[in-house]
Amino acid sequence: MTATATAQTSKVDIWTDEVLLNPHDTYTALREQAPVVYLEASDVWALTRYAEIRDALGDWESFSSTKVAFNPQMNEVLTGTTLASDPPLHTQLRATLSENLTPRALRGLKVTIDEKADRLVADVVDRGSFDGVRDLAQELPLQIVLDLIGVQGEVREKILPWGNAAFNLLGPMNERAQQSFPLAGELFEWTHGMQGDKLAEGSIGRAIFDAGARGDIPQELCGHIIHQYLAAGMDTTIGSIANTIRLFGENPEEFAKVQADPSLIPSAFNEVLRMEAAMHAQGRGTTRDVEIGGTVIPEGAQVAVLFYAGNRDPRHYDEPDTFRVERNPLDHLTFGYGVHGCAGQGLAKLEAHAVIEAFCRRVDSFEVGEPTVKLNNTSRGLETLPVFDVVAA
Ligand code: HEM
């Protein structure tokens, strides 16, 4: 497929190391060029501005999730899954998948999550210096997702590389994606070969398999649901918690506001999510010719929704590159929007709010060093974040 006559085009490849490491300038340039830009290097139509991204995510009839990945092999593999389907199939799958993630279902988890977060934060504060990713951001989502599924022990070391591989494979079939096949295959085999009666009693994983055994949901869906929880819920939550610590460290006056008034925690986390979208891009496929700002995206095209670019659009947010904990941007794009809007956002917020609350209560002041960015085709997170000179409150 090539660009239509009216299209704005760009030679930039948004999946190179350089852009993944520092997307800001490239995304700003694309956004200022046009609301939709044809990326020649990848044969992809990028949506770059807030309003157009939100409209596209809300219009599943024109922007289908059957092209949620940027390579045909993965779109084939994902056929019939929640992430890669459109209504009416998606509506059925989503109902089963989100049943255990509703605010009501999560209520029972809050105390456990708060306690675990408090212990983790107490431990790193005692040390005085620590790595914000390895020692703090990774730990809570890892413990919570393993508890949720009802497994411990042997797979713990594998979960993070598996989740990372699953996100790499949603990108174009570049080297990063190709190298991820073996690990992503292991995750698939593990979730789809799982036996419900081996999962801890009372866990959500066990409840899903019990529902399968009773015939309430098709049995083949059980492994799929566990796969979605694992693949979707790890890198994203870890990246967002790590970026919270980084942004607090880089903006001590904003951190002080949350310390002084913990009711700002939800607002502050929304602002972190807006500033640092946990995914670069997500795919969609056009089901008809779609005209945006005078450009026609042809039917059957691969579209990229650039969450980060939309969240920093000055047409929608005042001073978008400034971190303001009181902004409370409830309408940020980081959880997506529309029928596929993140099914796990309640859980992600429980985890992040718990860490922020404990951190604000237990830490008086701290410093952060230069972080290293984790290179992934789809998710955006940090590899390391030095935290030092931690003074306990
Ligand atoms: C800060 C953390 C998180 C972020 C930023 C995030 C982001 C997203 C986004 C952008 C989507 C939409 C994908 C699309 O439109 O194609 C999504 C979907 C999804 N998320 Fe999350 N997510 C997070 C945490 C979680 C957690 C903790 C879980 C579950 C344990 C989860 C489970 C899901 C599932 C199952 C979907 C697919 C929903 C569907 O296709 O209908 N997510 N997430």
PDB file of N, CA, C and O in Angstrom, residues 160-210:
ATOM      1  N   LEU A 160       8.594 -11.656  33.734  1.00  0.00           N
ATOM      2  CA  LEU A 160       8.956 -10.365  33.145  1.00  0.00           C
ATOM      3  C   LEU A 160       9.488 -10.509  31.718  1.00  0.00           C
ATOM      4  O   LEU A 160       9.025  -9.804  30.820  1.00  0.00           O
ATOM      5  N   PRO A 161      10.444 -11.448  31.464  1.00  0.00           N
ATOM      6  CA  PRO A 161      10.865 -11.620  30.075  1.00  0.00           C
ATOM      7  C   PRO A 161       9.719 -12.057  29.157  1.00  0.00           C
ATOM      8  O   PRO A 161       9.653 -11.633  28.004  1.00  0.00           O
ATOM      9  N   TRP A 162       8.792 -12.840  29.673  1.00  0.00           N
ATOM     10  CA  TRP A 162       7.645 -13.254  28.844  1.00  0.00           C
ATOM     11  C   TRP A 162       6.795 -12.055  28.448  1.00  0.00           C
ATOM     12  O   TRP A 162       6.416 -11.881  27.294  1.00  0.00           O
ATOM     13  N   GLY A 163       6.480 -11.204  29.431  1.00  0.00           N
ATOM     14  CA  GLY A 163       5.635 -10.035  29.159  1.00  0.00           C
ATOM     15  C   GLY A 163       6.311  -9.099  28.169  1.00  0.00           C
ATOM     16  O   GLY A 163       5.692  -8.585  27.236  1.00  0.00           O
ATOM     17  N   ASN A 164       7.616  -8.914  28.357  1.00  0.00           N
ATOM     18  CA  ASN A 164       8.391  -8.053  27.468  1.00  0.00           C
ATOM     19  C   ASN A 164       8.364  -8.581  26.028  1.00  0.00           C
ATOM     20  O   ASN A 164       8.181  -7.828  25.069  1.00  0.00           O
ATOM     21  N   ALA A 165       8.508  -9.911  25.906  1.00  0.00           N
ATOM     22  CA  ALA A 165       8.505 -10.527  24.571  1.00  0.00           C
ATOM     23  C   ALA A 165       7.139 -10.357  23.906  1.00  0.00           C
ATOM     24  O   ALA A 165       7.044 -10.069  22.705  1.00  0.00           O
ATOM     25  N   ALA A 166       6.077 -10.520  24.681  1.00  0.00           N
ATOM     26  CA  ALA A 166       4.726 -10.393  24.115  1.00  0.00           C
ATOM     27  C   ALA A 166       4.530  -8.982  23.543  1.00  0.00           C
ATOM     28  O   ALA A 166       3.966  -8.807  22.460  1.00  0.00           O
ATOM     29  N   PHE A 167       5.037  -7.957  24.244  1.00  0.00           N
ATOM     30  CA  PHE A 167       4.892  -6.585  23.734  1.00  0.00           C
ATOM     31  C   PHE A 167       5.782  -6.338  22.506  1.00  0.00           C
ATOM     32  O   PHE A 167       5.385  -5.622  21.592  1.00  0.00           O
ATOM     33  N   ASN A 168       6.970  -6.937  22.486  1.00  0.00           N
ATOM     34  CA  ASN A 168       7.830  -6.768  21.302  1.00  0.00           C
ATOM     35  C   ASN A 168       7.153  -7.305  20.048  1.00  0.00           C
ATOM     36  O   ASN A 168       7.257  -6.747  18.968  1.00  0.00           O
ATOM     37  N   LEU A 169       6.419  -8.408  20.223  1.00  0.00           N
ATOM     38  CA  LEU A 169       5.811  -9.045  19.052  1.00  0.00           C
ATOM     39  C   LEU A 169       4.612  -8.286  18.497  1.00  0.00           C
ATOM     40  O   LEU A 169       4.145  -8.587  17.406  1.00  0.00           O
ATOM     41  N   LEU A 170       4.118  -7.308  19.245  1.00  0.00           N
ATOM     42  CA  LEU A 170       3.027  -6.493  18.692  1.00  0.00           C
ATOM     43  C   LEU A 170       3.564  -5.456  17.703  1.00  0.00           C
ATOM     44  O   LEU A 170       2.803  -4.832  16.974  1.00  0.00           O
ATOM     45  N   GLY A 171       4.874  -5.265  17.684  1.00  0.00           N
ATOM     46  CA  GLY A 171       5.484  -4.269  16.783  1.00  0.00           C
ATOM     47  C   GLY A 171       5.705  -4.842  15.395  1.00  0.00           C
ATOM     48  O   GLY A 171       5.219  -5.932  15.070  1.00  0.00           O
ATOM     49  N   PRO A 172       6.430  -4.100  14.541  1.00  0.00           N
ATOM     50  CA  PRO A 172       6.746  -4.634  13.214  1.00  0.00           C
ATOM     51  C   PRO A 172       7.707  -5.812  13.350  1.00  0.00           C
ATOM     52  O   PRO A 172       8.341  -5.972  14.395  1.00  0.00           O
ATOM     53  N   MET A 173       7.840  -6.626  12.317  1.00  0.00           N
ATOM     54  CA  MET A 173       8.669  -7.837  12.424  1.00  0.00           C
ATOM     55  C   MET A 173      10.155  -7.484  12.278  1.00  0.00           C
ATOM     56  O   MET A 173      10.856  -7.980  11.406  1.00  0.00           O
ATOM     57  N   ASN A 174      10.651  -6.612  13.134  1.00  0.00           N
ATOM     58  CA  ASN A 174      12.063  -6.244  13.138  1.00  0.00           C
ATOM     59  C   ASN A 174      12.845  -7.258  13.991  1.00  0.00           C
ATOM     60  O   ASN A 174      12.288  -8.239  14.479  1.00  0.00           O
ATOM     61  N   GLU A 175      14.127  -6.968  14.199  1.00  0.00           N
ATOM     62  CA  GLU A 175      14.959  -7.922  14.933  1.00  0.00           C
ATOM     63  C   GLU A 175      14.440  -8.159  16.352  1.00  0.00           C
ATOM     64  O   GLU A 175      14.409  -9.283  16.840  1.00  0.00           O
ATOM     65  N   ARG A 176      14.006  -7.057  16.988  1.00  0.00           N
ATOM     66  CA  ARG A 176      13.489  -7.179  18.363  1.00  0.00           C
ATOM     67  C   ARG A 176      12.314  -8.147  18.420  1.00  0.00           C
ATOM     68  O   ARG A 176      12.195  -8.946  19.342  1.00  0.00           O
ATOM     69  N   ALA A 177      11.432  -8.057  17.421  1.00  0.00           N
ATOM     70  CA  ALA A 177      10.257  -8.942  17.414  1.00  0.00           C
ATOM     71  C   ALA A 177      10.698 -10.378  17.127  1.00  0.00           C
ATOM     72  O   ALA A 177      10.274 -11.318  17.810  1.00  0.00           O
ATOM     73  N   GLN A 178      11.570 -10.543  16.141  1.00  0.00           N
ATOM     74  CA  GLN A 178      11.968 -11.908  15.769  1.00  0.00           C
ATOM     75  C   GLN A 178      12.633 -12.632  16.935  1.00  0.00           C
ATOM     76  O   GLN A 178      12.372 -13.803  17.180  1.00  0.00           O
ATOM     77  N   GLN A 179      13.458 -11.898  17.662  1.00  0.00           N
ATOM     78  CA  GLN A 179      14.145 -12.533  18.800  1.00  0.00           C
ATOM     79  C   GLN A 179      13.189 -12.884  19.937  1.00  0.00           C
ATOM     80  O   GLN A 179      13.527 -13.641  20.830  1.00  0.00           O
ATOM     81  N   SER A 180      11.991 -12.329  19.902  1.00  0.00           N
ATOM     82  CA  SER A 180      11.050 -12.543  21.004  1.00  0.00           C
ATOM     83  C   SER A 180      10.179 -13.781  20.817  1.00  0.00           C
ATOM     84  O   SER A 180       9.456 -14.167  21.739  1.00  0.00           O
ATOM     85  N   PHE A 181      10.223 -14.378  19.621  1.00  0.00           N
ATOM     86  CA  PHE A 181       9.339 -15.531  19.363  1.00  0.00           C
ATOM     87  C   PHE A 181       9.487 -16.664  20.376  1.00  0.00           C
ATOM     88  O   PHE A 181       8.487 -17.140  20.911  1.00  0.00           O
ATOM     89  N   PRO A 182      10.724 -17.124  20.669  1.00  0.00           N
ATOM     90  CA  PRO A 182      10.825 -18.277  21.585  1.00  0.00           C
ATOM     91  C   PRO A 182      10.213 -17.986  22.961  1.00  0.00           C
ATOM     92  O   PRO A 182       9.441 -18.788  23.480  1.00  0.00           O
ATOM     93  N   LEU A 183      10.502 -16.799  23.526  1.00  0.00           N
ATOM     94  CA  LEU A 183       9.972 -16.484  24.864  1.00  0.00           C
ATOM     95  C   LEU A 183       8.456 -16.312  24.851  1.00  0.00           C
ATOM     96  O   LEU A 183       7.754 -16.794  25.739  1.00  0.00           O
ATOM     97  N   ALA A 184       7.955 -15.631  23.818  1.00  0.00           N
ATOM     98  CA  ALA A 184       6.503 -15.436  23.739  1.00  0.00           C
ATOM     99  C   ALA A 184       5.813 -16.786  23.560  1.00  0.00           C
ATOM    100  O   ALA A 184       4.725 -17.018  24.096  1.00  0.00           O
ATOM    101  N   GLY A 185       6.474 -17.697  22.846  1.00  0.00           N
ATOM    102  CA  GLY A 185       5.925 -19.050  22.666  1.00  0.00           C
ATOM    103  C   GLY A 185       5.848 -19.795  23.994  1.00  0.00           C
ATOM    104  O   GLY A 185       4.870 -20.493  24.276  1.00  0.00           O
ATOM    105  N   GLU A 186       6.875 -19.615  24.822  1.00  0.00           N
ATOM    106  CA  GLU A 186       6.855 -20.254  26.154  1.00  0.00           C
ATOM    107  C   GLU A 186       5.683 -19.759  26.983  1.00  0.00           C
ATOM    108  O   GLU A 186       5.014 -20.538  27.656  1.00  0.00           O
ATOM    109  N   LEU A 187       5.439 -18.447  26.935  1.00  0.00           N
ATOM    110  CA  LEU A 187       4.316 -17.874  27.694  1.00  0.00           C
ATOM    111  C   LEU A 187       2.999 -18.475  27.201  1.00  0.00           C
ATOM    112  O   LEU A 187       2.138 -18.878  27.996  1.00  0.00           O
ATOM    113  N   PHE A 188       2.859 -18.560  25.885  1.00  0.00           N
ATOM    114  CA  PHE A 188       1.630 -19.112  25.307  1.00  0.00           C
ATOM    115  C   PHE A 188       1.433 -20.558  25.760  1.00  0.00           C
ATOM    116  O   PHE A 188       0.360 -20.949  26.220  1.00  0.00           O
ATOM    117  N   GLU A 189       2.500 -21.345  25.677  1.00  0.00           N
ATOM    118  CA  GLU A 189       2.387 -22.760  26.076  1.00  0.00           C
ATOM    119  C   GLU A 189       2.047 -22.889  27.554  1.00  0.00           C
ATOM    120  O   GLU A 189       1.245 -23.728  27.949  1.00  0.00           O
ATOM    121  N   TRP A 190       2.678 -22.051  28.364  1.00  0.00           N
ATOM    122  CA  TRP A 190       2.445 -22.142  29.803  1.00  0.00           C
ATOM    123  C   TRP A 190       0.993 -21.811  30.145  1.00  0.00           C
ATOM    124  O   TRP A 190       0.323 -22.531  30.878  1.00  0.00           O
ATOM    125  N   THR A 191       0.481 -20.693  29.576  1.00  0.00           N
ATOM    126  CA  THR A 191      -0.893 -20.292  29.928  1.00  0.00           C
ATOM    127  C   THR A 191      -1.916 -21.257  29.337  1.00  0.00           C
ATOM    128  O   THR A 191      -2.924 -21.559  29.966  1.00  0.00           O
ATOM    129  N   HIS A 192      -1.639 -21.762  28.140  1.00  0.00           N
ATOM    130  CA  HIS A 192      -2.644 -22.620  27.492  1.00  0.00           C
ATOM    131  C   HIS A 192      -2.547 -24.083  27.940  1.00  0.00           C
ATOM    132  O   HIS A 192      -3.462 -24.863  27.705  1.00  0.00           O
ATOM    133  N   GLY A 193      -1.443 -24.433  28.631  1.00  0.00           N
ATOM    134  CA  GLY A 193      -1.337 -25.812  29.141  1.00  0.00           C
ATOM    135  C   GLY A 193      -1.665 -25.875  30.638  1.00  0.00           C
ATOM    136  O   GLY A 193      -1.484 -26.901  31.289  1.00  0.00           O
ATOM    137  N   MET A 194      -2.117 -24.778  31.179  1.00  0.00           N
ATOM    138  CA  MET A 194      -2.340 -24.671  32.628  1.00  0.00           C
ATOM    139  C   MET A 194      -3.488 -25.571  33.094  1.00  0.00           C
ATOM    140  O   MET A 194      -4.484 -25.735  32.398  1.00  0.00           O
ATOM    141  N   GLN A 195      -3.323 -26.145  34.304  1.00  0.00           N
ATOM    142  CA  GLN A 195      -4.411 -26.953  34.860  1.00  0.00           C
ATOM    143  C   GLN A 195      -5.000 -26.213  36.056  1.00  0.00           C
ATOM    144  O   GLN A 195      -4.275 -25.909  37.019  1.00  0.00           O
ATOM    145  N   GLY A 196      -6.297 -25.978  35.968  1.00  0.00           N
ATOM    146  CA  GLY A 196      -6.976 -25.157  36.977  1.00  0.00           C
ATOM    147  C   GLY A 196      -6.814 -25.674  38.391  1.00  0.00           C
ATOM    148  O   GLY A 196      -6.627 -24.888  39.324  1.00  0.00           O
ATOM    149  N   ASP A 197      -6.826 -27.015  38.557  1.00  0.00           N
ATOM    150  CA  ASP A 197      -6.793 -27.536  39.936  1.00  0.00           C
ATOM    151  C   ASP A 197      -5.425 -27.396  40.582  1.00  0.00           C
ATOM    152  O   ASP A 197      -5.246 -27.635  41.772  1.00  0.00           O
ATOM    153  N   LYS A 198      -4.426 -26.957  39.795  1.00  0.00           N
ATOM    154  CA  LYS A 198      -3.086 -26.715  40.376  1.00  0.00           C
ATOM    155  C   LYS A 198      -2.963 -25.272  40.880  1.00  0.00           C
ATOM    156  O   LYS A 198      -1.970 -24.914  41.495  1.00  0.00           O
ATOM    157  N   LEU A 199      -3.949 -24.438  40.557  1.00  0.00           N
ATOM    158  CA  LEU A 199      -3.859 -23.024  40.966  1.00  0.00           C
ATOM    159  C   LEU A 199      -4.408 -22.854  42.386  1.00  0.00           C
ATOM    160  O   LEU A 199      -5.299 -23.608  42.802  1.00  0.00           O
ATOM    161  N   ALA A 200      -3.874 -21.862  43.105  1.00  0.00           N
ATOM    162  CA  ALA A 200      -4.244 -21.693  44.526  1.00  0.00           C
ATOM    163  C   ALA A 200      -5.746 -21.486  44.692  1.00  0.00           C
ATOM    164  O   ALA A 200      -6.367 -20.749  43.906  1.00  0.00           O
ATOM    165  N   GLU A 201      -6.303 -22.136  45.708  1.00  0.00           N
ATOM    166  CA  GLU A 201      -7.733 -21.943  45.994  1.00  0.00           C
ATOM    167  C   GLU A 201      -7.982 -20.492  46.349  1.00  0.00           C
ATOM    168  O   GLU A 201      -7.176 -19.858  47.027  1.00  0.00           O
ATOM    169  N   GLY A 202      -9.108 -19.966  45.867  1.00  0.00           N
ATOM    170  CA  GLY A 202      -9.456 -18.574  46.166  1.00  0.00           C
ATOM    171  C   GLY A 202      -8.826 -17.585  45.198  1.00  0.00           C
ATOM    172  O   GLY A 202      -9.129 -16.402  45.251  1.00  0.00           O
ATOM    173  N   SER A 203      -7.929 -18.068  44.302  1.00  0.00           N
ATOM    174  CA  SER A 203      -7.309 -17.126  43.350  1.00  0.00           C
ATOM    175  C   SER A 203      -8.273 -16.867  42.182  1.00  0.00           C
ATOM    176  O   SER A 203      -9.170 -17.669  41.915  1.00  0.00           O
ATOM    177  N   ILE A 204      -8.031 -15.765  41.491  1.00  0.00           N
ATOM    178  CA  ILE A 204      -8.858 -15.440  40.327  1.00  0.00           C
ATOM    179  C   ILE A 204      -8.603 -16.469  39.216  1.00  0.00           C
ATOM    180  O   ILE A 204      -9.517 -16.884  38.508  1.00  0.00           O
ATOM    181  N   GLY A 205      -7.349 -16.910  39.100  1.00  0.00           N
ATOM    182  CA  GLY A 205      -7.018 -17.945  38.097  1.00  0.00           C
ATOM    183  C   GLY A 205      -7.873 -19.190  38.305  1.00  0.00           C
ATOM    184  O   GLY A 205      -8.452 -19.730  37.364  1.00  0.00           O
ATOM    185  N   ARG A 206      -7.966 -19.624  39.568  1.00  0.00           N
ATOM    186  CA  ARG A 206      -8.756 -20.815  39.885  1.00  0.00           C
ATOM    187  C   ARG A 206     -10.241 -20.589  39.539  1.00  0.00           C
ATOM    188  O   ARG A 206     -10.907 -21.466  38.977  1.00  0.00           O
ATOM    189  N   ALA A 207     -10.739 -19.376  39.838  1.00  0.00           N
ATOM    190  CA  ALA A 207     -12.150 -19.054  39.559  1.00  0.00           C
ATOM    191  C   ALA A 207     -12.423 -19.121  38.050  1.00  0.00           C
ATOM    192  O   ALA A 207     -13.482 -19.590  37.625  1.00  0.00           O
ATOM    193  N   ILE A 208     -11.453 -18.675  37.253  1.00  0.00           N
ATOM    194  CA  ILE A 208     -11.632 -18.696  35.795  1.00  0.00           C
ATOM    195  C   ILE A 208     -11.737 -20.146  35.310  1.00  0.00           C
ATOM    196  O   ILE A 208     -12.618 -20.505  34.530  1.00  0.00           O
ATOM    197  N   PHE A 209     -10.823 -20.999  35.821  1.00  0.00           N
ATOM    198  CA  PHE A 209     -10.864 -22.410  35.390  1.00  0.00           C
ATOM    199  C   PHE A 209     -12.108 -23.129  35.938  1.00  0.00           C
ATOM    200  O   PHE A 209     -12.671 -23.994  35.255  1.00  0.00           O
ATOM    201  N   ASP A 210     -12.566 -22.768  37.143  1.00  0.00           N
ATOM    202  CA  ASP A 210     -13.804 -23.357  37.669  1.00  0.00           C
ATOM    203  C   ASP A 210     -14.985 -23.003  36.768  1.00  0.00           C
ATOM    204  O   ASP A 210     -15.850 -23.836  36.494  1.00  0.00           O
TER     205      ASP A 210
END
